[in-house]
XYZ file of C-alpha atoms in Angstrom:
214
model
C 10.297 -39.479 1.948
C 10.786 -37.912 -1.585
C 10.620 -34.156 -1.817
C 7.591 -34.387 -3.913
C 5.793 -36.604 -1.450
C 6.674 -34.126 1.227
C 4.823 -31.277 -0.459
C 1.863 -33.506 -1.277
C 1.634 -34.502 2.387
C 1.816 -30.794 3.351
C -0.810 -29.829 0.982
C -3.173 -32.580 2.311
C -2.618 -31.496 5.828
C -3.277 -27.881 4.843
C -6.864 -28.993 3.901
C -7.312 -30.813 7.221
C -5.886 -27.894 9.112
C -8.178 -25.492 7.159
C -11.333 -27.600 7.869
C -10.511 -28.096 11.408
C -9.773 -24.432 11.939
C -12.922 -23.312 10.217
C -14.886 -25.665 12.514
C -13.232 -24.616 15.778
C -13.114 -21.042 14.862
C -15.860 -20.235 12.453
C -15.329 -16.456 12.522
C -11.539 -16.551 11.872
C -11.253 -16.929 8.047
C -14.180 -14.548 7.212
C -12.543 -11.992 9.554
C -9.075 -12.381 8.083
C -10.592 -12.176 4.562
C -11.795 -8.615 5.344
C -8.341 -7.464 6.460
C -5.573 -7.636 9.128
C -5.040 -6.076 12.485
C -2.025 -7.759 14.089
C -0.697 -6.101 17.223
C 2.829 -7.643 16.885
C 5.613 -7.036 14.321
C 8.093 -10.019 14.542
C 11.477 -9.693 13.102
C 13.196 -13.023 13.276
C 15.422 -15.589 11.696
C 14.626 -17.526 8.771
C 15.376 -20.851 10.664
C 12.720 -23.411 10.194
C 12.590 -24.334 13.815
C 11.266 -20.881 14.838
C 7.772 -20.371 13.493
C 6.743 -17.232 15.146
C 2.892 -17.797 15.301
C 3.407 -21.452 16.615
C 5.860 -20.602 19.458
C 3.698 -17.629 20.493
C 0.603 -19.844 20.592
C -1.294 -17.438 18.270
C -3.399 -17.750 15.157
C -3.194 -16.501 11.598
C -3.610 -12.642 11.486
C -1.993 -12.056 14.919
C 1.670 -11.485 13.863
C 3.133 -9.356 11.024
C 6.338 -10.917 10.029
C 9.749 -10.290 8.459
C 12.380 -13.002 8.625
C 15.883 -13.314 7.294
C 19.233 -15.105 7.931
C 20.233 -14.591 11.471
C 17.605 -11.773 12.083
C 20.013 -9.052 10.966
C 18.539 -5.498 10.866
C 20.835 -3.244 8.789
C 19.288 0.223 8.550
C 20.174 0.227 4.774
C 18.172 -3.066 3.973
C 15.257 -2.053 1.931
C 13.399 -5.221 2.700
C 13.369 -5.114 6.396
C 12.918 -1.255 6.596
C 9.944 -1.397 4.244
C 8.299 -4.024 6.463
C 9.023 -1.995 9.595
C 7.650 1.283 7.948
C 4.482 -0.524 6.776
C 3.768 -2.327 10.023
C 4.198 1.071 12.055
C 2.705 3.505 9.796
C -0.208 1.501 8.224
C -0.925 -1.750 10.170
C -0.327 0.182 13.505
C 1.193 -2.636 15.370
C 1.785 -2.126 19.080
C 4.712 -4.217 19.790
C 7.876 -4.768 17.682
C 9.842 -7.897 18.408
C 13.431 -8.716 17.465
C 13.994 -12.408 18.144
C 17.165 -14.428 17.902
C 17.605 -18.185 18.707
C 20.005 -20.685 20.041
C 21.887 -22.840 17.610
C 21.696 -20.062 14.930
C 23.740 -21.184 11.818
C 24.466 -17.511 10.835
C 25.871 -16.837 14.310
C 27.947 -19.958 14.240
C 29.344 -19.028 10.878
C 30.277 -15.726 12.122
C 32.088 -17.072 15.108
C 33.939 -19.679 13.168
C 34.938 -17.410 10.179
C 33.195 -19.871 7.871
C 33.250 -19.070 4.217
C 29.714 -19.227 2.815
C 29.828 -17.078 -0.280
C 27.227 -14.350 -0.869
C 25.918 -14.725 2.727
C 29.403 -13.683 4.107
C 28.509 -9.947 3.193
C 25.131 -10.309 4.992
C 26.723 -11.642 8.229
C 29.184 -8.785 8.368
C 27.286 -7.029 11.209
C 27.649 -10.247 13.216
C 31.357 -10.446 12.474
C 31.716 -6.884 13.608
C 29.908 -7.649 17.004
C 32.161 -10.660 17.421
C 35.236 -8.444 16.930
C 33.932 -5.918 19.459
C 33.273 -8.407 22.243
C 35.788 -11.214 21.422
C 38.390 -10.031 23.981
C 35.971 -9.681 26.774
C 34.464 -13.091 26.123
C 37.962 -14.671 25.959
C 38.880 -12.866 29.270
C 35.760 -14.312 30.871
C 36.821 -17.870 29.759
C 33.543 -18.483 27.817
C 33.314 -21.604 25.818
C 32.120 -21.743 22.218
C 28.566 -22.446 23.032
C 28.475 -19.513 25.599
C 30.054 -17.241 23.005
C 27.463 -18.216 20.512
C 24.666 -17.276 22.885
C 26.391 -13.963 23.779
C 26.563 -13.190 20.054
C 22.879 -14.003 19.605
C 22.116 -11.618 22.356
C 24.333 -8.972 21.055
C 22.686 -9.305 17.671
C 19.196 -8.881 19.308
C 20.331 -5.936 21.186
C 21.789 -4.227 18.135
C 18.525 -4.934 16.303
C 16.701 -3.211 19.034
C 19.017 -0.205 18.931
C 18.519 -0.063 15.106
C 14.726 -0.112 15.570
C 14.806 2.560 18.166
C 16.731 4.898 15.707
C 13.930 4.269 13.069
C 11.886 7.331 12.422
C 8.619 5.402 12.173
C 9.353 3.439 15.364
C 10.240 6.750 17.075
C 6.931 8.143 16.082
C 5.080 5.004 17.190
C 6.774 5.151 20.577
C 5.997 8.710 21.107
C 2.617 8.931 19.740
C 1.044 5.487 20.429
C 3.194 3.850 23.126
C 4.796 1.352 20.775
C 7.023 -1.045 22.652
C 10.241 -2.674 21.346
C 11.267 -5.997 22.626
C 14.356 -8.235 22.341
C 13.700 -11.876 22.618
C 15.832 -15.141 22.548
C 14.217 -18.345 21.614
C 15.682 -21.644 23.039
C 15.375 -24.314 20.317
C 15.964 -26.982 22.698
C 13.148 -26.011 25.173
C 10.636 -24.118 22.984
C 10.729 -21.215 25.466
C 11.139 -17.499 24.786
C 13.344 -15.266 27.036
C 12.958 -11.440 27.005
C 16.259 -9.469 27.261
C 16.464 -6.557 29.649
C 16.929 -3.536 27.449
C 16.425 -0.380 29.342
C 16.966 3.097 28.302
C 17.155 6.196 30.473
C 15.033 9.211 29.899
C 17.874 11.439 28.829
C 19.265 8.727 26.437
C 15.808 8.404 24.893
C 15.493 12.164 24.391
C 18.962 12.306 22.724
C 18.056 9.390 20.445
C 14.820 11.220 19.404
C 16.599 14.348 18.608
C 19.153 12.489 16.558
C 16.981 10.221 14.510
C 13.450 11.566 14.779
C 11.975 13.337 11.813
C 9.293 16.141 11.577
């Protein structure tokens, strides 16, 4: 199917979806037109196979979203940091999710030292994680597929750590009980898995002292 035909089909299906949704949930669009009150901030990968609202079984208005290549969260990236600040301070989300996924092209590129041009700089945090863990993975005798999954998980854990060092997130956790989650989506099964990311009380206090603002 030609690209133009693909878009025409998508626009046609949009009309069908809008009509069916309005029929099945008559209050949804009028409610969304008045504003949004999502409880979840989703920080994920741009990969077309991981549409957050769909995989969570939710509806428009339920998830505030930022996606980029390989769900990397550098603390200096103005785009993601602006979304995080707005979602915490103004939208008042209750859950912040970092989601990686299997078969991630960015992860595979970082593992294989692939030269991709501009994106090489963006993937530098993944390359650093690979360098930090490569010896342990080799010693454990992991195959390439297993290493890729380990890097996906390490990247999610790094994203969670970055979030917990964000002043807006710290305020949200302290004042409203905001929760931060690390998830991995299995493209082959459609299922999400939550990583165990625990933090001791003393570790949490030290983090707040170091990164919290007043």
